């Protein structure tokens, strides 16, 4: 890309500028809260970065949030978006913090075939950070089991 073309693109305004940030990387949706990869690396702990930005899964029974039973809110470790209330937390026995419902509008989902069969991936609606997966074997009233990585969240006591 030559200099004149580049400057012309810049001149078309904020929309073009926002798009520009996403052109070189993967075709990812533009989330309201966006950082560069270098900024994410600096902001997050190594494991939080692996989970939130690279869709890794923490080892079960390693997160202190698995045994967090106080009243409060579980927020995104990437952008502080409030994700789950302690009122929907339950002990799934899996070793990962589990919930039967997210807060309204807090998360997004998409199909994930990364391990060969379809799962439903769950991510933060504000920053796109990977949180975990949702399964259909949860308790009432929803029957859903949001199986979350504790390292992707921060607990805020009520
Ligand atoms: Zn987030």
Coordinates of C-alpha atoms and ligand atoms in Angstrom, one line a residue:
X1 CA 0.0 0.0 0.0
X2 CA 1.4 3.4 -1.0
X3 CA 1.5 6.4 1.2
X4 CA -1.2 8.4 -0.8
X5 CA -3.6 5.4 -0.6
X6 CA -3.0 5.1 3.1
X7 CA -3.5 8.8 3.9
X8 CA -6.7 8.7 1.7
X9 CA -8.0 5.9 3.8
X10 CA -7.3 7.7 7.0
X11 CA -9.1 10.8 5.8
X12 CA -12.4 9.0 5.4
X13 CA -12.9 9.1 9.1
X14 CA -13.4 7.1 12.2
X15 CA -15.2 4.2 10.6
X16 CA -12.3 3.6 8.2
X17 CA -9.9 3.9 11.1
X18 CA -11.8 1.4 13.2
X19 CA -11.9 -1.0 10.2
X20 CA -8.2 -0.5 9.6
X21 CA -7.4 -2.0 13.0
X22 CA -9.0 -5.2 12.1
X23 CA -7.8 -5.6 8.5
X24 CA -4.4 -7.2 9.2
X25 CA -5.7 -9.7 11.8
X26 CA -8.2 -12.5 11.8
X27 CA -11.7 -11.7 10.7
X28 CA -13.1 -11.0 14.1
X29 CA -16.2 -9.0 15.0
X30 CA -15.5 -5.5 16.2
X31 CA -16.3 -5.5 19.9
X32 CA -17.0 -2.3 21.8
X33 CA -13.8 -2.9 23.9
X34 CA -10.8 -3.6 21.7
X35 CA -7.1 -3.8 22.4
X36 CA -4.2 -4.8 20.2
X37 CA -2.7 -8.2 20.9
X38 CA 0.3 -6.5 22.5
X39 CA -2.0 -4.5 24.8
X40 CA -3.9 -7.7 25.9
X41 CA -0.6 -9.5 26.6
X42 CA 0.5 -6.6 28.9
X43 CA -2.9 -6.3 30.6
X44 CA -3.6 -9.9 31.3
X45 CA -1.8 -12.6 33.3
X46 CA -0.3 -15.3 31.1
X47 CA -3.1 -17.8 31.8
X48 CA -5.8 -15.2 31.4
X49 CA -4.3 -14.2 28.1
X50 CA -4.2 -17.9 27.0
X51 CA -7.8 -18.4 27.8
X52 CA -9.4 -15.1 26.9
X53 CA -7.4 -14.4 23.7
X54 CA -6.4 -17.9 22.6
X55 CA -9.3 -20.0 23.8
X56 CA -7.2 -22.2 26.0
X57 CA -8.9 -24.1 28.9
X58 CA -7.6 -23.8 32.4
X59 CA -6.9 -27.1 34.3
X60 CA -10.0 -28.1 36.4
X61 CA -10.0 -27.4 40.1
X62 CA -7.3 -24.7 39.8
X63 CA -9.4 -21.6 40.0
X64 CA -10.2 -20.1 43.4
X65 CA -13.5 -19.0 41.9
X66 CA -14.6 -22.6 41.7
X67 CA -15.0 -22.5 45.5
X68 CA -16.3 -18.9 45.6
X69 CA -19.7 -19.0 47.4
X70 CA -20.2 -15.4 48.5
X71 CA -22.9 -13.2 47.0
X72 CA -21.6 -11.0 44.2
X73 CA -20.8 -10.6 40.6
X74 CA -18.4 -12.5 38.3
X75 CA -16.9 -10.0 35.8
X76 CA -14.8 -10.4 32.7
X77 CA -11.0 -10.3 33.6
X78 CA -10.4 -8.6 30.3
X79 CA -12.8 -5.7 30.3
X80 CA -14.7 -5.7 33.6
X81 CA -18.0 -6.4 32.0
X82 CA -20.4 -8.0 34.5
X83 CA -21.1 -11.6 33.3
X84 CA -22.7 -13.8 36.0
X85 CA -24.5 -13.3 39.3
X86 CA -23.6 -15.6 42.3
X87 CA -27.4 -16.4 42.3
X88 CA -27.0 -18.5 39.2
X89 CA -23.8 -20.3 40.3
X90 CA -24.0 -24.0 41.1
X91 CA -21.5 -26.8 41.9
X92 CA -21.3 -28.9 38.7
X93 CA -18.5 -31.1 40.1
X94 CA -16.5 -30.4 36.9
X95 CA -13.8 -28.3 38.6
X96 CA -14.8 -25.2 36.6
X97 CA -17.1 -22.4 37.9
X98 CA -20.5 -23.2 36.6
X99 CA -23.7 -21.1 36.1
X100 CA -27.2 -21.7 34.8
X101 CA -27.6 -18.3 33.3
X102 CA -25.5 -15.2 32.3
X103 CA -26.6 -11.7 33.0
X104 CA -28.8 -10.2 30.3
X105 CA -26.7 -9.3 27.2
X106 CA -23.4 -10.1 28.9
X107 CA -22.2 -12.9 26.7
X108 CA -22.3 -14.1 23.1
X109 CA -22.1 -17.6 21.7
X110 CA -21.0 -19.4 18.6
X111 CA -20.5 -22.9 17.3
X112 CA -17.1 -24.4 18.0
X113 CA -15.7 -27.5 16.2
X114 CA -12.2 -27.2 17.6
X115 CA -12.2 -30.7 19.3
X116 CA -14.1 -32.5 16.5
X117 CA -17.7 -32.3 17.7
X118 CA -19.9 -29.3 18.0
X119 CA -19.9 -27.3 21.2
X120 CA -21.2 -23.8 21.9
X121 CA -18.5 -21.4 22.7
X122 CA -19.2 -18.5 25.1
X123 CA -17.4 -15.2 25.0
X124 CA -17.7 -11.7 26.6
X125 CA -20.1 -9.6 24.6
X126 CA -18.0 -6.5 25.3
X127 CA -14.4 -7.6 24.5
X128 CA -14.9 -10.9 22.7
X129 CA -12.7 -12.7 25.2
X130 CA -13.2 -16.5 25.4
X131 CA -14.9 -17.6 28.6
X132 CA -15.8 -21.2 28.2
X133 CA -18.7 -23.3 26.8
X134 CA -22.3 -23.8 27.5
X135 CA -24.0 -27.3 27.6
X136 CA -27.5 -28.5 27.9
X137 CA -27.1 -30.6 31.1
X138 CA -27.5 -27.9 33.7
X139 CA -30.0 -27.5 36.5
X140 CA -33.4 -25.9 36.5
X141 CA -34.7 -23.4 35.6
X142 CA -32.8 -23.1 32.4
X143 CA -31.2 -26.6 32.0
X144 CA -28.0 -24.8 30.8
X145 CA -24.5 -25.3 32.2
X146 CA -22.2 -22.4 31.5
X147 CA -18.8 -24.0 32.1
X148 CA -16.5 -21.1 32.7
X149 CA -12.7 -20.6 33.1
X150 CA -12.2 -19.0 36.4
X151 CA -9.1 -17.2 35.3
X152 CA -11.2 -15.4 32.7
X153 CA -13.2 -13.7 35.4
X154 CA -12.8 -11.6 38.5
X155 CA -15.2 -11.8 41.5
X156 CA -16.7 -8.6 42.9
X157 CA -18.3 -9.3 46.4
X158 CA -21.8 -7.7 46.8
Ligands
LIG1 ZN1 -14.7 -8.8 28.4

